[in-house]
Short mmCIF file of C-alpha atoms and ligand atoms in Angstrom, two decimals:
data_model
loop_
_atom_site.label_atom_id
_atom_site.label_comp_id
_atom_site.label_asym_id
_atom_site.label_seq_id
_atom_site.Cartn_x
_atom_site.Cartn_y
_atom_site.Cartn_z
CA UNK H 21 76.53 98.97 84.08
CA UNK H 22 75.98 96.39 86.98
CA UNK H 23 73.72 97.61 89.67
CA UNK H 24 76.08 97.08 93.59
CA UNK H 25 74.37 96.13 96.74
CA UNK H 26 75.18 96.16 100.33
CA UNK H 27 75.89 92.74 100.91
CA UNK H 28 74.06 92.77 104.38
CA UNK H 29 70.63 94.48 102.66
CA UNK H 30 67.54 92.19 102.90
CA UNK H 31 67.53 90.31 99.98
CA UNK H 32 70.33 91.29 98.11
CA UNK H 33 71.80 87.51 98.73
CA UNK H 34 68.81 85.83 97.27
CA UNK H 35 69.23 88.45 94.35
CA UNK H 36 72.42 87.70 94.03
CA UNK H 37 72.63 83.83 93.96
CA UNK H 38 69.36 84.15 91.77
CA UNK H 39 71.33 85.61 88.52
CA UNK H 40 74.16 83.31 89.18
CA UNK H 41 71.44 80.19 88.94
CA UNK H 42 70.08 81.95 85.81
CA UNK H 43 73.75 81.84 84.53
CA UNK H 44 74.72 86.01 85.07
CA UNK H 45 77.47 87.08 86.74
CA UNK H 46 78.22 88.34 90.52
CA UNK H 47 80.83 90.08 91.80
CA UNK H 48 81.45 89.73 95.51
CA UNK H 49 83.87 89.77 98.39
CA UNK H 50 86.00 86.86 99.90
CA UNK H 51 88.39 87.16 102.38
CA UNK H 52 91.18 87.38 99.71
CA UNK H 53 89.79 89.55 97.20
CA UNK H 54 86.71 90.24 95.48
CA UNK H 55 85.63 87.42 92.72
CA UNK H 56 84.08 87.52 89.30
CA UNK H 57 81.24 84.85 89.75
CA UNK H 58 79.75 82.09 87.81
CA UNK H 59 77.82 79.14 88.30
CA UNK H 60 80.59 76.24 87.70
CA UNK H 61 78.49 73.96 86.46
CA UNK H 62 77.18 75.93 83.51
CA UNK H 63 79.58 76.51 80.60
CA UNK H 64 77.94 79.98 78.81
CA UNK H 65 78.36 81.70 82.63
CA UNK H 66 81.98 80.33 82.90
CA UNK H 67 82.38 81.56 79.13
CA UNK H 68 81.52 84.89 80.10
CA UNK H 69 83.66 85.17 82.67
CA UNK H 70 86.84 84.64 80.67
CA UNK H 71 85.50 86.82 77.91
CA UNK H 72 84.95 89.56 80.73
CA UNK H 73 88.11 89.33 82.30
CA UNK H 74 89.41 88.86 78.83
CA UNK H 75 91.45 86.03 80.60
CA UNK H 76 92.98 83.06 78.15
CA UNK H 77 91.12 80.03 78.76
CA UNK H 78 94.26 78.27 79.35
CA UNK H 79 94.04 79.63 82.88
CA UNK H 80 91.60 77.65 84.92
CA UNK H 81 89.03 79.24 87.48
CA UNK H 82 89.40 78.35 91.20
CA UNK H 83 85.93 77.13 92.07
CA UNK H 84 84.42 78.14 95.08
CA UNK H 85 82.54 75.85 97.87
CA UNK H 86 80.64 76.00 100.87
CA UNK H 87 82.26 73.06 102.73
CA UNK H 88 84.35 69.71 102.71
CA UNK H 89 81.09 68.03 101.77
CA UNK H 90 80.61 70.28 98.49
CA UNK H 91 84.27 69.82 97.23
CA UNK H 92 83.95 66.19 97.90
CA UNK H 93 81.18 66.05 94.86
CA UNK H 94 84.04 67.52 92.86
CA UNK H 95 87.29 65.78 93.22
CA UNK H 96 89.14 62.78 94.72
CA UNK H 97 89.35 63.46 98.07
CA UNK H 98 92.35 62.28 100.08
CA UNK H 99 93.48 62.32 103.66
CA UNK H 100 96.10 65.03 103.45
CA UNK H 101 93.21 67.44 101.57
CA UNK H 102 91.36 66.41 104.79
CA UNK H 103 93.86 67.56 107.28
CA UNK H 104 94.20 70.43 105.82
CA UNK H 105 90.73 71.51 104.89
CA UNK H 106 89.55 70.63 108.77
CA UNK H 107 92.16 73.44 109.76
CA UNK H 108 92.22 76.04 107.49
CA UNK H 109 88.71 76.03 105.84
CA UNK H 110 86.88 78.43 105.50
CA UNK H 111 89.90 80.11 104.53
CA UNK H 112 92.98 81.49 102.29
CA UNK H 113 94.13 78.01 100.73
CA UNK H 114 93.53 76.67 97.38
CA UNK H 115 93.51 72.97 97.13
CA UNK H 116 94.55 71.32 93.67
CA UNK H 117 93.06 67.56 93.37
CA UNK H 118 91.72 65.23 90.56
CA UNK H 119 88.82 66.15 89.14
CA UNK H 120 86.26 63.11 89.95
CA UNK H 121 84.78 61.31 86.98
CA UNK H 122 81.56 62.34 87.65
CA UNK H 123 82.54 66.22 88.51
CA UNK H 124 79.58 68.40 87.15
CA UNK H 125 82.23 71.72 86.99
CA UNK H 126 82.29 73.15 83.25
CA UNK H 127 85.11 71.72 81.41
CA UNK H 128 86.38 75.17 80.43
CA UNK H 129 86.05 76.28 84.11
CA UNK H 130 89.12 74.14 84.70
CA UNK H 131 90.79 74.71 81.26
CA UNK H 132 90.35 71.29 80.33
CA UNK H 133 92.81 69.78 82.86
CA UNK H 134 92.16 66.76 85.11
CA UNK H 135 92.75 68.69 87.75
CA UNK H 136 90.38 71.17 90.03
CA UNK H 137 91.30 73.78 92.61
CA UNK H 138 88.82 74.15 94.81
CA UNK H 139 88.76 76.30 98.27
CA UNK H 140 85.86 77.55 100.69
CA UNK H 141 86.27 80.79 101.13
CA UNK H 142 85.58 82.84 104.85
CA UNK H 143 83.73 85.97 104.10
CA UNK H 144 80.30 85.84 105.71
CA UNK H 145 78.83 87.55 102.04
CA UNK H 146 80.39 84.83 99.89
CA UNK H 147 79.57 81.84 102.31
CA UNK H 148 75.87 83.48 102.20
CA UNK H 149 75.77 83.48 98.61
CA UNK H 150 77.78 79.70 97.64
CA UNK H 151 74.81 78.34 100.75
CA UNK H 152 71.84 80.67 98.58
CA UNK H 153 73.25 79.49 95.45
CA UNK H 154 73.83 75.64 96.02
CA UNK H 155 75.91 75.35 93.46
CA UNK H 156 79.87 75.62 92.99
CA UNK H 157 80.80 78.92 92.30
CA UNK H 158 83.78 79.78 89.84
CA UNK H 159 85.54 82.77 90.76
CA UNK H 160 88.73 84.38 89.80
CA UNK H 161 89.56 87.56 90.74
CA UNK H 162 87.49 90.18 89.31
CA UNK H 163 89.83 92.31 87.88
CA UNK H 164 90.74 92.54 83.94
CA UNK H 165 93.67 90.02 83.27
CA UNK H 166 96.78 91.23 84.06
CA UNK H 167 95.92 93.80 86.16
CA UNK H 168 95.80 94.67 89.65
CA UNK H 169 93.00 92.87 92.14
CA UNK H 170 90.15 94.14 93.55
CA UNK H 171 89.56 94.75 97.34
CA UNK H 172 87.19 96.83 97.28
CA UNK H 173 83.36 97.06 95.19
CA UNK H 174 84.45 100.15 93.82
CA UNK H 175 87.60 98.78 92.42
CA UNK H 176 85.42 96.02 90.72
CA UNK H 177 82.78 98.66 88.93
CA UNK H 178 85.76 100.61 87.83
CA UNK H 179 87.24 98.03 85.92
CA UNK H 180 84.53 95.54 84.98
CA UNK H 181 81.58 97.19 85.84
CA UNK H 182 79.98 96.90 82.19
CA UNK H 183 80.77 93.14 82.67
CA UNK H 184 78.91 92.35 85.72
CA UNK H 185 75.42 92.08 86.09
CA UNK H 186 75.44 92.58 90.35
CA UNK H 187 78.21 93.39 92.40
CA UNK H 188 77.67 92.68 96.16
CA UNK H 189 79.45 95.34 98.36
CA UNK H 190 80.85 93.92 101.95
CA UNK H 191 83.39 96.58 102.46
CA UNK H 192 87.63 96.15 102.33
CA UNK H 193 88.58 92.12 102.10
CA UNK H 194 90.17 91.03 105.34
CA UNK H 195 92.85 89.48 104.06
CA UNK H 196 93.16 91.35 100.69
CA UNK H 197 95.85 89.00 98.90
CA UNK H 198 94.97 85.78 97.11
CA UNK H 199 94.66 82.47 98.46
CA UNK H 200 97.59 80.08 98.21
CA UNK H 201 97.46 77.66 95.82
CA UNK H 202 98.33 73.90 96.61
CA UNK H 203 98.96 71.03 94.42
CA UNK H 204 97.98 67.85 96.25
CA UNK H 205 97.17 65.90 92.85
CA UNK H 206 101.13 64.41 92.60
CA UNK H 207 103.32 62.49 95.02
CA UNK H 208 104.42 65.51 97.04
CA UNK H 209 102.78 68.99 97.70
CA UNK H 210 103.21 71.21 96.09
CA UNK H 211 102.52 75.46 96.39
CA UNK H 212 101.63 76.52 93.48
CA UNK H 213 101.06 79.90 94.35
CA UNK H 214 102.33 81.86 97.92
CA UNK H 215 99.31 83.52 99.09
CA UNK H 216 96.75 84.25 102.29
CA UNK H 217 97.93 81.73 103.91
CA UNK H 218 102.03 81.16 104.73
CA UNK H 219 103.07 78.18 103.33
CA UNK H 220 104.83 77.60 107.01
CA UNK H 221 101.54 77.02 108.33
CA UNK H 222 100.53 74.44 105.68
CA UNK H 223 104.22 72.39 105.85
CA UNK H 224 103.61 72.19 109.79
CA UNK H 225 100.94 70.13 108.86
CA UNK H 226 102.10 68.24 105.34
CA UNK H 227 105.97 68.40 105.86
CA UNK H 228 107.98 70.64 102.87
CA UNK H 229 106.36 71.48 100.33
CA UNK H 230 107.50 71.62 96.46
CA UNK H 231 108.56 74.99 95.21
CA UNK H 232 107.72 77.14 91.99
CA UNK H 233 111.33 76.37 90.38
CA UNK H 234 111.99 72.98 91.90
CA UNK H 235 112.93 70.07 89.64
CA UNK H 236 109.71 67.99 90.09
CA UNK H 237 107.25 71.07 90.76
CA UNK H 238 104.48 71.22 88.07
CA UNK H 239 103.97 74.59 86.79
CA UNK H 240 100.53 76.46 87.87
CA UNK H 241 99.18 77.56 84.52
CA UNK H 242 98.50 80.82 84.84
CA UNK H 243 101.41 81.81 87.12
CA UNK H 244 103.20 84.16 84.78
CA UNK H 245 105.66 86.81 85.08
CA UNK H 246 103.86 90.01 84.54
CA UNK H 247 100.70 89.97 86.49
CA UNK H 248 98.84 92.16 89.47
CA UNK H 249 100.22 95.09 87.25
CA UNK H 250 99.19 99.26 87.94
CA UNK H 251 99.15 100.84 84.33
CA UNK H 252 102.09 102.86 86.10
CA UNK H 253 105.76 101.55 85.41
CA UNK H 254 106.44 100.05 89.22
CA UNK H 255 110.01 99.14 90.60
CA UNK H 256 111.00 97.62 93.71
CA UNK H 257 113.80 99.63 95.26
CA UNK H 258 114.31 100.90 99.03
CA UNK H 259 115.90 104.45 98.67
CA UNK H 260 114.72 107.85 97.63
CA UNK H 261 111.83 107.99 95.52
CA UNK H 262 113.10 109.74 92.20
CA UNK H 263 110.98 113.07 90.83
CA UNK H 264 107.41 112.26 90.04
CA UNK H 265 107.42 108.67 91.73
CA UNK H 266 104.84 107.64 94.09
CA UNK H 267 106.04 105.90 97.19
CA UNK H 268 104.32 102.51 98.58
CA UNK H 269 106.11 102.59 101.40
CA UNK H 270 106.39 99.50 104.10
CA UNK H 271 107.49 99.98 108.14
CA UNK H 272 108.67 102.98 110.30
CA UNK H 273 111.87 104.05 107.98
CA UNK H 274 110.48 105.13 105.11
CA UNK H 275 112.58 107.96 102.89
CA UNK H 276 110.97 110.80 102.09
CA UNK H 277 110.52 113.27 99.36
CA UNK H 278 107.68 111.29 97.67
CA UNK H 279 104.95 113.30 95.93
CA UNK H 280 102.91 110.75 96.91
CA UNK H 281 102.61 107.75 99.61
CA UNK H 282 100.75 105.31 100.55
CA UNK H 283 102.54 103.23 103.76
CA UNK H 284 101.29 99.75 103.53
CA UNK H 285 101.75 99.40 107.24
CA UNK H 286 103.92 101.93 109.71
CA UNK H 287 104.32 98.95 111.95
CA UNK H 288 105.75 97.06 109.75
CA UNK H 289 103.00 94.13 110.10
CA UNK H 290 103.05 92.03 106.82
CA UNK H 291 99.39 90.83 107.69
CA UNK H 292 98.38 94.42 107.45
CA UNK H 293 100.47 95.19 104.56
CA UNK H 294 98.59 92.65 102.16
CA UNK H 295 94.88 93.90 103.19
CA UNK H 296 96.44 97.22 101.99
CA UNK H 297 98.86 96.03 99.54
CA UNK H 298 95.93 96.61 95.87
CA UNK H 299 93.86 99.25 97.04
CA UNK H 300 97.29 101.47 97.61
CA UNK H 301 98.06 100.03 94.22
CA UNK H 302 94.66 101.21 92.81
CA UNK H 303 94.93 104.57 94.78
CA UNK H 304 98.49 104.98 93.44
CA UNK H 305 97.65 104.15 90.19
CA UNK H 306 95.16 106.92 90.02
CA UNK H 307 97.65 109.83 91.57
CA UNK H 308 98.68 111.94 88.49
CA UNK H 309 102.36 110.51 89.70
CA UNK H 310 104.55 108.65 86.95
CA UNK H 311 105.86 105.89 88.12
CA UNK H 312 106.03 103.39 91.74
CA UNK H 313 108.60 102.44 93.55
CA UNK H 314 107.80 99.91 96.02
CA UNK H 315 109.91 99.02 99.09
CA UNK H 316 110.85 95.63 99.78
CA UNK H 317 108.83 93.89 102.39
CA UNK H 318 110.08 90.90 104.53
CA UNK H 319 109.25 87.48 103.06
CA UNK H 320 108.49 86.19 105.58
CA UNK H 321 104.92 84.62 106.39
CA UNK H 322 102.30 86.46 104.19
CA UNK H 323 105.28 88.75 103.23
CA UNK H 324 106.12 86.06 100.69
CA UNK H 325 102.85 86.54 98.88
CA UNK H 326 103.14 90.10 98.65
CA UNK H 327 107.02 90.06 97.04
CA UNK H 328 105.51 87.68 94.71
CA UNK H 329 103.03 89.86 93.70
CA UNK H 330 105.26 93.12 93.61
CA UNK H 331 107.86 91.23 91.27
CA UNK H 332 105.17 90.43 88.84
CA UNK H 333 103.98 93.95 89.28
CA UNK H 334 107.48 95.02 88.17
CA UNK H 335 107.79 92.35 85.50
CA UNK H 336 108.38 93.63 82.14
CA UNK H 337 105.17 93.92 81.00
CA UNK H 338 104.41 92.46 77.10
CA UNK H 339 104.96 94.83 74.21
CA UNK H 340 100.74 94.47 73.30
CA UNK H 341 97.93 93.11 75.11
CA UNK H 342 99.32 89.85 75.27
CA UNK H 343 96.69 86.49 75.23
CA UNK H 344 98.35 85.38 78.30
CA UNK H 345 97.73 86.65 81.55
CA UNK H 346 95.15 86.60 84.29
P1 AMP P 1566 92.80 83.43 90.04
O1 AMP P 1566 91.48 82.79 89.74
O2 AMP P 1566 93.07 84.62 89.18
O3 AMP P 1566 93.03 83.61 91.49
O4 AMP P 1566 93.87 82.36 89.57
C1 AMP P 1566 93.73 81.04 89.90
C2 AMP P 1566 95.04 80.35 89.76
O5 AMP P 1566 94.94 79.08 90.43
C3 AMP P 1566 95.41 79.98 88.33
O6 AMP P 1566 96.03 81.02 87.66
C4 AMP P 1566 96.34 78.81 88.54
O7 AMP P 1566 97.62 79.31 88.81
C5 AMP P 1566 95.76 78.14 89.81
N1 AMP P 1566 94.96 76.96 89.45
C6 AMP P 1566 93.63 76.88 89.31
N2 AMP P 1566 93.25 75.64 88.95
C7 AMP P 1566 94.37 74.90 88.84
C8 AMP P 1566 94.66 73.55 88.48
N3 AMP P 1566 93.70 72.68 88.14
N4 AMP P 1566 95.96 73.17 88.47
C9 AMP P 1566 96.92 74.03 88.81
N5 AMP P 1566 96.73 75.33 89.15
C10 AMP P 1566 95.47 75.77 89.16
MG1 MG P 1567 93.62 86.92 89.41
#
């Protein structure tokens, strides 16, 4: 079992971005969500982390940065990646570009494509740790694949505990959804994946984006149907919660009669929905109940990101433990 330390103990940084230089693993807290950590440049640590997550290596790693100057040593920088990394870096967004000849990130890291996302991430712990480690950091979430994310440390050493060799406890992620993912490697952006950040604020800047489903949109690898999934059954639906179903409820109206709720946010504030959206998830998960039925939430802004994640919760899930989800 991985040992967890407060993020803000003395030394537990320097710890921290010591195993990932000696290729181990570290758990720790972003904004979004918390990541599964690896030294990008080093192929064994990036190995382990798709063996850990048992993620197909199909699925490349979004590899984490400290600045503009870091991802610049990584891909082909362009002027629309610099517009939008000057305003919303450190932060929830994702940037797809081509890999630069040069680029020392693992191959399997970025599952062989020519392609790298890269993002700088806001939390104070993981800025800390990417400045200790001076190195790229590849991170997905560090959760099995498939399965729900982790927002908390505790959700981490439940799942992958055996798998980690440090996990570096910060508390609840701010934002709690993952960042949005977008594909600036073609002739027109592209999102990739709704997340953190509303893709309104992002086409203020680049004009419309591609969608998932357009024509011309490249498909994120990785992006599948069943995904961010409770080992409860979950539906989407907006009335009564049937016998034995807990409630994730959303807003001031919600029906009643559920053994079980957790109410995303009573305000109905989609920003605080999505810091609470997986840890409900996790605590629902957990509540003897048999099922989840999840109320619809307005997609609108960050509300996007959390339908998209709901669906895929409700997805059919595969008949066995299928090779092909993150
Ligand atoms: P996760 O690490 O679980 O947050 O997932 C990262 C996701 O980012 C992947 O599943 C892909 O959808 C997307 N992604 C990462 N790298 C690339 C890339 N080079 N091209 C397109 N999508 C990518
Ligand atoms: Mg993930």
């Amino acid at each position: 079992m991985g040992s967890v330390r407060q993020a803000s103990e003395p030394g537990a940084i320097a710890e921290a971005a010591g195993i990932l230089r000696r290729g181990g693993l570290v758990a720790f807290p972003t904004e979004t969500v918390y990541g599964l950590g690896a030294d990008a440049t080093d192929d064994r640590a990036v190995a382990r982390v798709f063996a850990a997550k048992n993620r197909p290596e199909f699925n490349p790693l979004i590899v984490h940065v400290l600045d503009i100057a870091a991802a610049r040593r990584l891909v082909e920088w362009t002027g629309e990646a610099q517009a939008l990394a000057e305003r919303f870096w450190p932060g929830p967004l994702s940037l797809v570009l081509p890999r630069l000849p040069d680029c020392p990130v693992s191959g399997l890291a970025g599952a062989g494509l020519p392609t790298l996302a890269v993002r700088a991430p806001r939390g104070a712990a993981a800025r800390a740790l990417l400045e200790r480690t001076g190195r790229p950091v590849a991170a997905p979430s560090a959760n099995p694949a498939g399965a729900v994310s982790p927002t908390r440390a505790e959700h981490v050493l439940d799942a992958l505990g055996d798998a980690v060799d440090l996990v570096l406890d910060d508390g609840p992620c701010a934002v709690g959804i993952e960042s949005t993912v977008v594909d600036l490697s073609g002739e027109t952006p592209a999102l990739l994946r709704p997340g953190g950040l509303p893709a309104e604020e992002i086409e203020a800047l680049t004009g419309p984006l591609a969608r998932p489903g357009d024509p011309d949109t490249p498909r994120s690898p990785g992006q599948i149907a069943s995904h961010y999934a409770p080992a409860l059954p979950l539906r989407i639906g907006s009335g009564a919660p049937e016998s034995g179903e807990a409630l994730l409820s959303f807003g001031p109206d919600a029906p009643s009669g559920a053994a079980v709720e957790r109410n995303l946010s009573p305000s109905g504030d989609p920003v605080e929905a999505a810091a609470n959206l997986f840890a409900a998830l996790h605590d629902l998960d957990r509540s003897g109940c048999t099922g989840i039925v999840a109320m619809p939430v307005p997609e609108t802004g960050v509300g996007r990101a959390i339908m998209d994640r709901l669906c895929r919760a409700a997805a059919p899930r595969p008949l066995v433990d299928p090779p092909d989800r993150n």
